[in-house]
Amino acid sequence: MSGSGNVHLRQMARQDVAAGMELVQAAGWNQTEADWNRFLDANSEGCFVAEAESTVCGTAATIIYGHQLAWIGMVLVHPDMRGRGIGTRLLRSAVEYLESRGPLVIKLDATPQGRPVYQRLGFEPEYEIERWKLTATPSLHSAPGAIPLDDDKPDIEDVIALDAEAFGASRSALLHSVHRDAPEFTAAISAEGRLLGYTFGRHGLHADHLGPWVAEDQEIARRLLETFLDRSTGRCLIVDCVKAHPFAATLLGSAGFEFSRPLTRMVRRAVQSGRRSGLVCAILGPEFG
Ligand SMILES: CC(C)(COP(=O)(O)OP(=O)(O)OC[C@H]1O[C@@H](n2cnc3c(N)ncnc32)[C@H](O)[C@@H]1OP(=O)(O)O)[C@@H](O)C(=O)NCCC(=O)NCCS
């Protein structure tokens, strides 16, 4: 790919997913075609590609949760085309689209590379997230404490309702889709009819990805993590945990995970309220929040 002239932006379509996957691979990311389709299913009008000489060289996708919160993800520019303003143009299109949809709080999780681009467009850091990775044999794998949570039969709608409290907005369609693709990673613990924690997970391109991972206390979080380890197919595992969380990183460290890279949750407009933030050990993923 050469030259930055004649780069134009247009809406992303289903047939661009293959090109999107090439950008994912070039960046060493973990998303699959299913993740692109989750954005396109939510609102394809809010997903953009940059095209040069009929070749897709950049992407940005948006998803709106409820009436107040929107997310920007999949901001990717082909390595040969970086530093020419394409990322900034894609992001501006995503923001303009979301602003046309109403007074939304817009958030994203930035890599260190993306952070200055977002800062220039008015995004401010909210808090830090850390990607932890497990490539060695997990010490908790097949631990006898892992609970067969299917026996508990928590209602998925209850889990989705608690996620809305923990995350701060309802993302029902997205979680149903994640659950459909990897039901073995959906786990929940309840006691006396009250839901105490849950997880979802995805089979990514390179790794099984745990998230969201939400728990009322350390014991519930530990049992949920053990269950994920037990059910994962034993490839590389990743978790994007909230850095300030009191015990999430400790649990990951004891299970053999290692710190991989930092991310920054960033927000444009007033910080959204009403989130039970203390519950969240790990987010769903940087692209979805
Ligand atoms: C982050 C990313 C999307 C940025 O895309 P990009 O097209 O390179 O972004 P821009 O060109 O708009 O801005 C990047 C830099 O180029 C500079 N730039 C912008 N227009 C330029 C131009 N015409 N000529 C030279 N430099 C330019 C910007 O000032 C910026 O400088 P910085 O080094 O101070 O940050 C890209 O690096 C990428 O795909 N990285 C890997 C995936 C990733 O981390 N994505 C972000 C997820 S949050």
Short mmCIF file of C-alpha atoms and ligand atoms in Angstrom, two decimals, residues 27 29 75-78 81-89 109-111 113-114 116-118 120, ligand 1:
data_model
loop_
_atom_site.label_atom_id
_atom_site.label_comp_id
_atom_site.label_asym_id
_atom_site.label_seq_id
_atom_site.Cartn_x
_atom_site.Cartn_y
_atom_site.Cartn_z
CA ALA A 27 -2.13 -5.32 14.45
CA TRP A 29 -5.35 -8.25 17.71
CA VAL A 75 -9.89 1.81 15.20
CA LEU A 76 -7.24 0.31 12.96
CA VAL A 77 -5.04 1.69 10.21
CA HIS A 78 -2.84 -0.48 7.99
CA MET A 81 -0.63 3.97 6.05
CA ARG A 82 -0.20 5.22 9.62
CA GLY A 83 0.82 8.78 10.56
CA ARG A 84 -1.11 10.37 7.67
CA GLY A 85 -4.23 11.45 9.50
CA ILE A 86 -6.38 8.45 8.49
CA GLY A 87 -6.98 7.32 12.08
CA THR A 88 -8.00 10.86 13.02
CA ARG A 89 -10.43 11.10 10.07
CA ASP A 109 -10.48 1.93 25.47
CA ALA A 110 -7.27 3.29 24.01
CA THR A 111 -4.00 1.58 23.29
CA GLN A 113 -0.72 4.26 20.20
CA GLY A 114 -4.32 5.44 19.94
CA PRO A 116 -2.82 10.81 21.62
CA VAL A 117 -5.13 10.62 18.59
CA TYR A 118 -8.17 10.44 20.89
CA ARG A 120 -6.67 15.59 20.42
C1 LIG B 1 -3.70 4.23 16.49
C2 LIG B 1 -3.86 4.27 14.98
C3 LIG B 1 -5.29 3.86 14.61
C4 LIG B 1 -3.63 5.70 14.53
O1 LIG B 1 -3.88 5.77 13.13
P1 LIG B 1 -3.10 6.83 12.22
O2 LIG B 1 -3.78 6.86 10.91
O3 LIG B 1 -1.66 6.55 12.24
O4 LIG B 1 -3.44 8.15 13.04
P2 LIG B 1 -3.13 9.63 12.56
O5 LIG B 1 -2.26 9.64 11.36
O6 LIG B 1 -4.42 10.35 12.49
O7 LIG B 1 -2.34 10.18 13.80
C5 LIG B 1 -1.16 9.52 14.19
C6 LIG B 1 0.02 10.49 14.15
O8 LIG B 1 0.28 10.94 12.84
C7 LIG B 1 0.32 12.36 12.82
N1 LIG B 1 -0.25 12.81 11.56
C8 LIG B 1 -1.52 13.03 11.27
N2 LIG B 1 -1.64 13.47 10.00
C9 LIG B 1 -0.41 13.47 9.47
C10 LIG B 1 0.13 13.78 8.21
N3 LIG B 1 -0.65 14.22 7.19
N4 LIG B 1 1.45 13.64 8.00
C11 LIG B 1 2.24 13.19 9.00
N5 LIG B 1 1.78 12.90 10.23
C12 LIG B 1 0.49 13.04 10.47
C13 LIG B 1 -0.56 12.73 13.94
O9 LIG B 1 -0.25 14.03 14.40
C14 LIG B 1 -0.20 11.72 14.94
O10 LIG B 1 1.01 12.06 15.53
P3 LIG B 1 1.49 11.54 16.95
O11 LIG B 1 2.63 10.66 16.62
O12 LIG B 1 1.88 12.77 17.66
O13 LIG B 1 0.37 10.79 17.57
C15 LIG B 1 -2.84 3.34 14.25
O14 LIG B 1 -1.55 3.64 14.75
C16 LIG B 1 -3.11 1.85 14.48
O15 LIG B 1 -3.86 1.22 13.73
N6 LIG B 1 -2.46 1.29 15.49
C17 LIG B 1 -2.62 -0.13 15.84
C18 LIG B 1 -3.99 -0.39 16.39
C19 LIG B 1 -4.34 0.53 17.54
O16 LIG B 1 -3.60 0.66 18.51
N7 LIG B 1 -5.51 1.18 17.42
C20 LIG B 1 -6.01 2.08 18.42
C21 LIG B 1 -6.96 1.35 19.25
S1 LIG B 1 -7.46 2.31 20.62
#
